[in-house]
Amino acid sequence: MSHKVPFKREMIFEYGEPRELAPSIRRIVANNPGPFTYSGTNTYLIGRDEIAVIDPGPDDSDHLDAILNAASGGTISKIIATHTHMDHTAGMDRLKEATGADTYGAVAGASARGGTATSPSDGDFIDRNFKPDIALGEGDLIETDEWSLKTLHTPGHAPDHICLDVQEQNILITGDHVMAWNTSVIAPPEGNMNAYMASLEKLLDHEHEMYLPGHGGTIPAPRRIVRSYLVHRKWREAAIMDAIRNGHSTIINIREKVYNGIDAAYANAATLSVFAHIERLYASGHISCEQPFSSDASFYPTETEERES
Ligand SMILES: [Zn+2]
């Protein structure tokens, strides 16, 4: 059994050039391409007169100039973070300095898991010192005469992750929660597979016309891709469970079985993704381990295990 997600890799853009994707929504791609950022981080400008910048991107002078140029007919009054991974927010301080805009974003609670020792991209951690001028939570509205954004809290990829609903256009800015070019990295301890799956399900309560992700091109007919991602994760989890039943007991052994032949650049992310599924299988009682639960433990199926579909 196998499941393939219909990835969409094409994307029309030029670095530094704003591109109008819908009335009042423009995208500028930052020049920070890489194995986890695809072509680079997408910065979105909402509005023409009073402008919100969503995800200012890396701390890069050319990108900052491109944002300021694109906004020259109006005023940037708000800067919003979908989450505080550095490729999305490192440029926030300089943009705030240049504009005096208020900053917005969710703040991960003190109980949110995080770490500094494991990262798929060697440094992709939320910013624990992030103190936005205005903290956002589920359902919060950011409004002007021209547009309004509604906050959806979508933890999973990161505990402080939000999506922003551009209500006039019925378009959702999805950050790293849903992207079309690849699946999101769910890397414990920050990443949480249970939360991520619930945050995917949550999107199915809405009928958005289009998603605009933090990396990669636009996503039309987005419910199809959300469903496909849910099926993909469930298929992956079933494959991991099968590997454990067949005696692959450590995270590395399971990864070698389930992600056979993976590109070296993604091997660490794949290991962490297996661990994210292991956490979920362990929490639901499908698997056990003799040692205290950790990424170094050996796992086996719980005797009374009955797998749901
Ligand atoms: Zn991220």
XYZ file of C-alpha atoms and ligand atoms in Angstrom:
310
model
C 0.000 0.000 0.000
C 1.243 3.449 -0.779
C -0.123 6.937 -0.771
C 1.146 9.794 -2.899
C 0.271 13.400 -2.156
C -0.414 15.437 -5.333
C 2.412 17.934 -4.794
C 2.334 21.157 -6.747
C 5.851 22.413 -7.405
C 5.288 25.145 -9.969
C 5.324 28.721 -8.803
C 5.508 31.942 -10.814
C 7.645 34.584 -9.125
C 10.734 36.744 -9.227
C 12.635 37.543 -6.035
C 11.748 40.980 -4.734
C 8.853 41.490 -7.178
C 5.398 41.814 -5.624
C 2.833 39.616 -7.329
C -0.898 40.218 -6.948
C -2.621 36.917 -6.143
C -6.078 38.306 -5.334
C -7.541 41.782 -4.859
C -5.669 43.304 -1.893
C -3.238 40.364 -1.537
C 0.323 40.537 -2.829
C 3.217 38.117 -2.332
C 6.952 38.816 -2.280
C 9.299 35.822 -2.182
C 12.466 36.204 -0.084
C 15.718 34.981 -1.560
C 16.370 32.241 1.036
C 15.782 29.015 -0.924
C 16.705 25.691 0.692
C 15.587 22.131 1.382
C 13.054 23.353 3.984
C 12.118 26.730 2.498
C 11.625 25.713 -1.157
C 12.055 28.879 -3.303
C 12.173 31.004 -0.161
C 9.814 32.434 2.441
C 6.624 34.048 1.142
C 5.820 37.463 2.591
C 2.215 38.573 2.060
C 1.018 42.165 1.922
C -2.673 42.612 2.693
C -4.300 45.891 1.583
C -3.171 48.954 -0.382
C -3.729 51.890 1.982
C -3.391 50.372 5.406
C -1.159 47.380 4.946
C -0.515 44.270 7.026
C 2.674 42.359 6.327
C 2.302 38.656 7.114
C 5.643 36.911 7.756
C 8.334 39.538 7.122
C 10.774 36.711 6.294
C 14.525 36.536 6.859
C 16.674 39.465 7.994
C 17.724 40.485 4.488
C 18.153 44.093 3.291
C 17.001 43.369 -0.256
C 13.833 41.714 1.009
C 13.162 44.556 3.450
C 13.584 47.092 0.611
C 11.257 45.058 -1.600
C 8.554 45.102 1.111
C 8.952 48.848 1.720
C 8.868 49.581 -2.032
C 5.771 47.491 -2.587
C 4.057 49.337 0.274
C 5.090 52.810 -0.880
C 1.527 53.818 -1.865
C 0.219 53.096 1.619
C 1.243 52.578 5.224
C 2.430 49.376 6.849
C 0.632 49.470 10.196
C 0.705 45.792 11.162
C 3.299 43.023 10.999
C 1.973 39.530 11.698
C 3.832 36.246 12.278
C 2.191 32.912 11.362
C 4.776 31.381 13.738
C 8.204 32.384 14.983
C 10.578 30.137 13.045
C 13.399 32.427 11.990
C 12.831 32.131 8.247
C 9.459 33.822 8.889
C 10.314 36.406 11.545
C 14.035 37.273 11.567
C 13.228 40.397 9.518
C 10.484 41.570 11.878
C 12.545 43.921 14.069
C 13.994 45.875 11.151
C 10.626 46.151 9.436
C 9.110 47.440 12.672
C 11.964 49.926 13.036
C 11.415 51.169 9.477
C 7.625 51.486 9.772
C 6.653 51.830 13.441
C 4.004 49.157 12.802
C 2.518 47.041 15.603
C 3.566 43.402 15.713
C 1.046 40.546 16.034
C 1.339 36.824 16.630
C 0.517 33.963 18.947
C 2.700 33.298 21.958
C 3.459 29.691 22.861
C 2.439 29.112 26.475
C 5.099 28.244 29.036
C 3.826 24.664 28.949
C 4.433 24.337 25.200
C 7.191 21.904 24.417
C 10.339 23.136 22.798
C 13.986 22.422 22.634
C 17.300 23.466 21.282
C 18.921 20.103 20.632
C 16.918 18.578 17.800
C 15.936 20.416 14.712
C 15.451 19.137 11.183
C 17.141 22.236 9.834
C 19.642 22.806 12.653
C 18.142 25.898 14.161
C 14.461 25.967 13.346
C 13.007 26.758 16.750
C 10.303 29.126 17.790
C 11.425 32.385 19.330
C 10.696 32.092 23.049
C 11.470 35.790 23.467
C 8.829 36.886 20.969
C 6.643 39.523 22.587
C 4.233 40.872 19.995
C 2.567 44.223 20.634
C -0.725 42.390 20.228
C -0.958 38.679 21.117
C -3.363 36.706 18.929
C -5.543 33.753 19.903
C -8.256 31.666 18.271
C -10.906 33.798 16.560
C -9.192 37.144 17.095
C -9.895 39.733 14.405
C -7.552 42.280 12.874
C -9.614 44.803 10.934
C -9.301 47.911 8.807
C -11.844 49.625 6.508
C -10.309 47.699 3.623
C -9.885 44.131 4.924
C -10.222 41.879 7.940
C -8.163 38.928 9.097
C -9.431 36.237 11.437
C -7.032 34.096 13.462
C -7.156 30.289 13.445
C -4.874 28.666 16.009
C -3.230 25.713 14.238
C -0.512 24.157 16.425
C 1.359 21.084 15.201
C 4.260 22.277 13.054
C 4.986 24.779 15.838
C 3.080 25.432 19.087
C 2.625 29.129 18.238
C 1.343 28.531 14.713
C -1.684 30.434 13.404
C -3.383 30.702 10.023
C -5.009 33.958 8.940
C -8.337 34.061 7.160
C -8.633 36.984 4.714
C -12.367 37.170 5.141
C -13.306 39.378 2.164
C -11.588 36.964 -0.236
C -12.294 33.699 1.578
C -8.569 32.973 1.353
C -6.457 31.433 4.119
C -2.810 32.326 4.720
C -1.487 28.986 5.966
C 2.163 29.590 6.956
C 3.889 26.212 7.314
C 0.715 24.367 8.334
C -0.290 23.449 4.769
C 2.038 23.861 1.807
C 1.609 22.457 -1.690
C 5.248 21.749 -2.532
C 5.824 19.343 0.346
C 4.355 18.097 3.614
C 5.045 20.107 6.784
C 7.893 19.072 9.031
C 6.515 17.846 12.376
C 9.610 17.609 14.563
C 9.270 16.933 18.297
C 9.597 18.387 20.818
C 8.127 21.499 19.175
C 6.247 19.596 16.561
C 3.276 17.572 17.768
C 1.561 15.076 15.456
C -1.673 14.889 17.445
C -2.010 18.661 17.411
C -1.073 18.795 13.738
C -3.709 16.247 12.704
C -6.353 18.096 14.748
C -5.295 21.378 13.117
C -5.670 19.787 9.665
C -9.142 18.493 10.567
C -10.038 21.968 11.764
C -9.449 23.400 8.278
C -12.114 21.064 6.890
C -14.726 23.074 8.836
C -14.152 25.894 6.346
C -14.724 26.227 2.609
C -11.822 28.428 1.575
C -11.317 29.263 -2.102
C -7.558 29.177 -1.881
C -4.642 28.781 0.529
C -1.541 30.919 0.405
C 1.319 29.052 2.094
C 4.536 30.272 3.712
C 6.590 28.517 1.043
C 5.644 27.564 -2.516
C 2.799 28.499 -4.825
C -0.909 29.118 -4.360
C -3.218 26.220 -3.442
C -6.586 26.336 -5.230
C -9.297 23.835 -4.170
C -7.500 23.402 -0.839
C -9.844 20.933 0.893
C -8.644 18.268 -1.494
C -5.041 18.766 -0.388
C -5.962 18.842 3.321
C -7.785 15.522 2.933
C -4.858 14.132 1.015
C -2.454 15.184 3.799
C -4.627 13.522 6.418
C -4.727 10.296 4.401
C -0.969 10.521 3.850
C -0.219 10.821 7.583
C -2.577 7.983 8.448
C -0.954 5.833 5.778
C 2.504 6.726 7.140
C 1.406 5.860 10.649
C 0.058 2.490 9.485
C 3.401 1.810 7.743
C 5.271 2.658 10.964
C 2.959 0.359 12.937
C 3.621 -2.427 10.411
C 7.368 -1.902 10.727
C 7.112 -2.198 14.516
C 5.025 -5.380 14.213
C 7.754 -6.756 11.967
C 10.435 -6.210 14.589
C 11.826 -2.794 13.623
C 11.948 -1.435 17.129
C 14.127 1.698 17.157
C 13.362 5.031 15.537
C 16.317 4.704 13.152
C 15.367 1.146 12.117
C 11.795 2.234 11.537
C 12.893 5.250 9.507
C 15.167 3.076 7.341
C 12.222 0.800 6.649
C 9.550 3.454 6.097
C 11.643 6.151 4.387
C 13.763 3.796 2.338
C 16.181 5.700 0.060
C 15.410 9.189 1.362
C 17.643 12.089 0.302
C 20.338 12.754 2.949
C 19.179 16.378 3.313
C 15.845 15.141 4.679
C 17.011 12.161 6.745
C 17.025 14.038 10.057
C 13.573 15.489 9.375
C 12.314 11.987 8.519
C 13.728 10.607 11.780
C 11.940 13.313 13.745
C 8.754 12.716 11.782
C 8.881 9.017 12.707
C 9.354 10.058 16.328
C 6.300 12.350 16.047
C 4.198 9.386 14.894
C 5.722 7.167 17.606
C 4.634 9.693 20.244
C 1.105 9.540 18.881
C 1.037 5.721 18.736
C 2.465 5.546 22.264
C -0.030 8.068 23.644
C -2.934 6.110 22.126
C -1.614 2.852 23.624
C -0.866 1.108 20.320
C 2.791 0.641 21.195
C 4.826 0.244 24.370
C 8.463 0.399 25.415
C 10.300 -1.061 28.381
C 12.591 1.893 28.993
C 11.199 5.320 29.892
C 9.663 6.836 26.774
C 12.299 8.599 24.676
C 13.593 8.752 21.121
C 16.224 6.129 22.071
C 13.763 3.546 23.356
C 12.819 0.255 21.641
C 9.165 -0.064 20.787
C 6.885 -3.046 20.372
C 3.168 -3.451 19.694
C 0.995 -3.390 22.801
C -0.436 -6.900 23.288
C -4.074 -5.988 23.298
C -3.535 -3.627 20.416
C -6.463 -3.302 18.088
C -5.802 -1.010 15.211
C -8.523 1.341 14.125
C -8.711 2.236 10.473
Zn 8.184 26.789 10.244
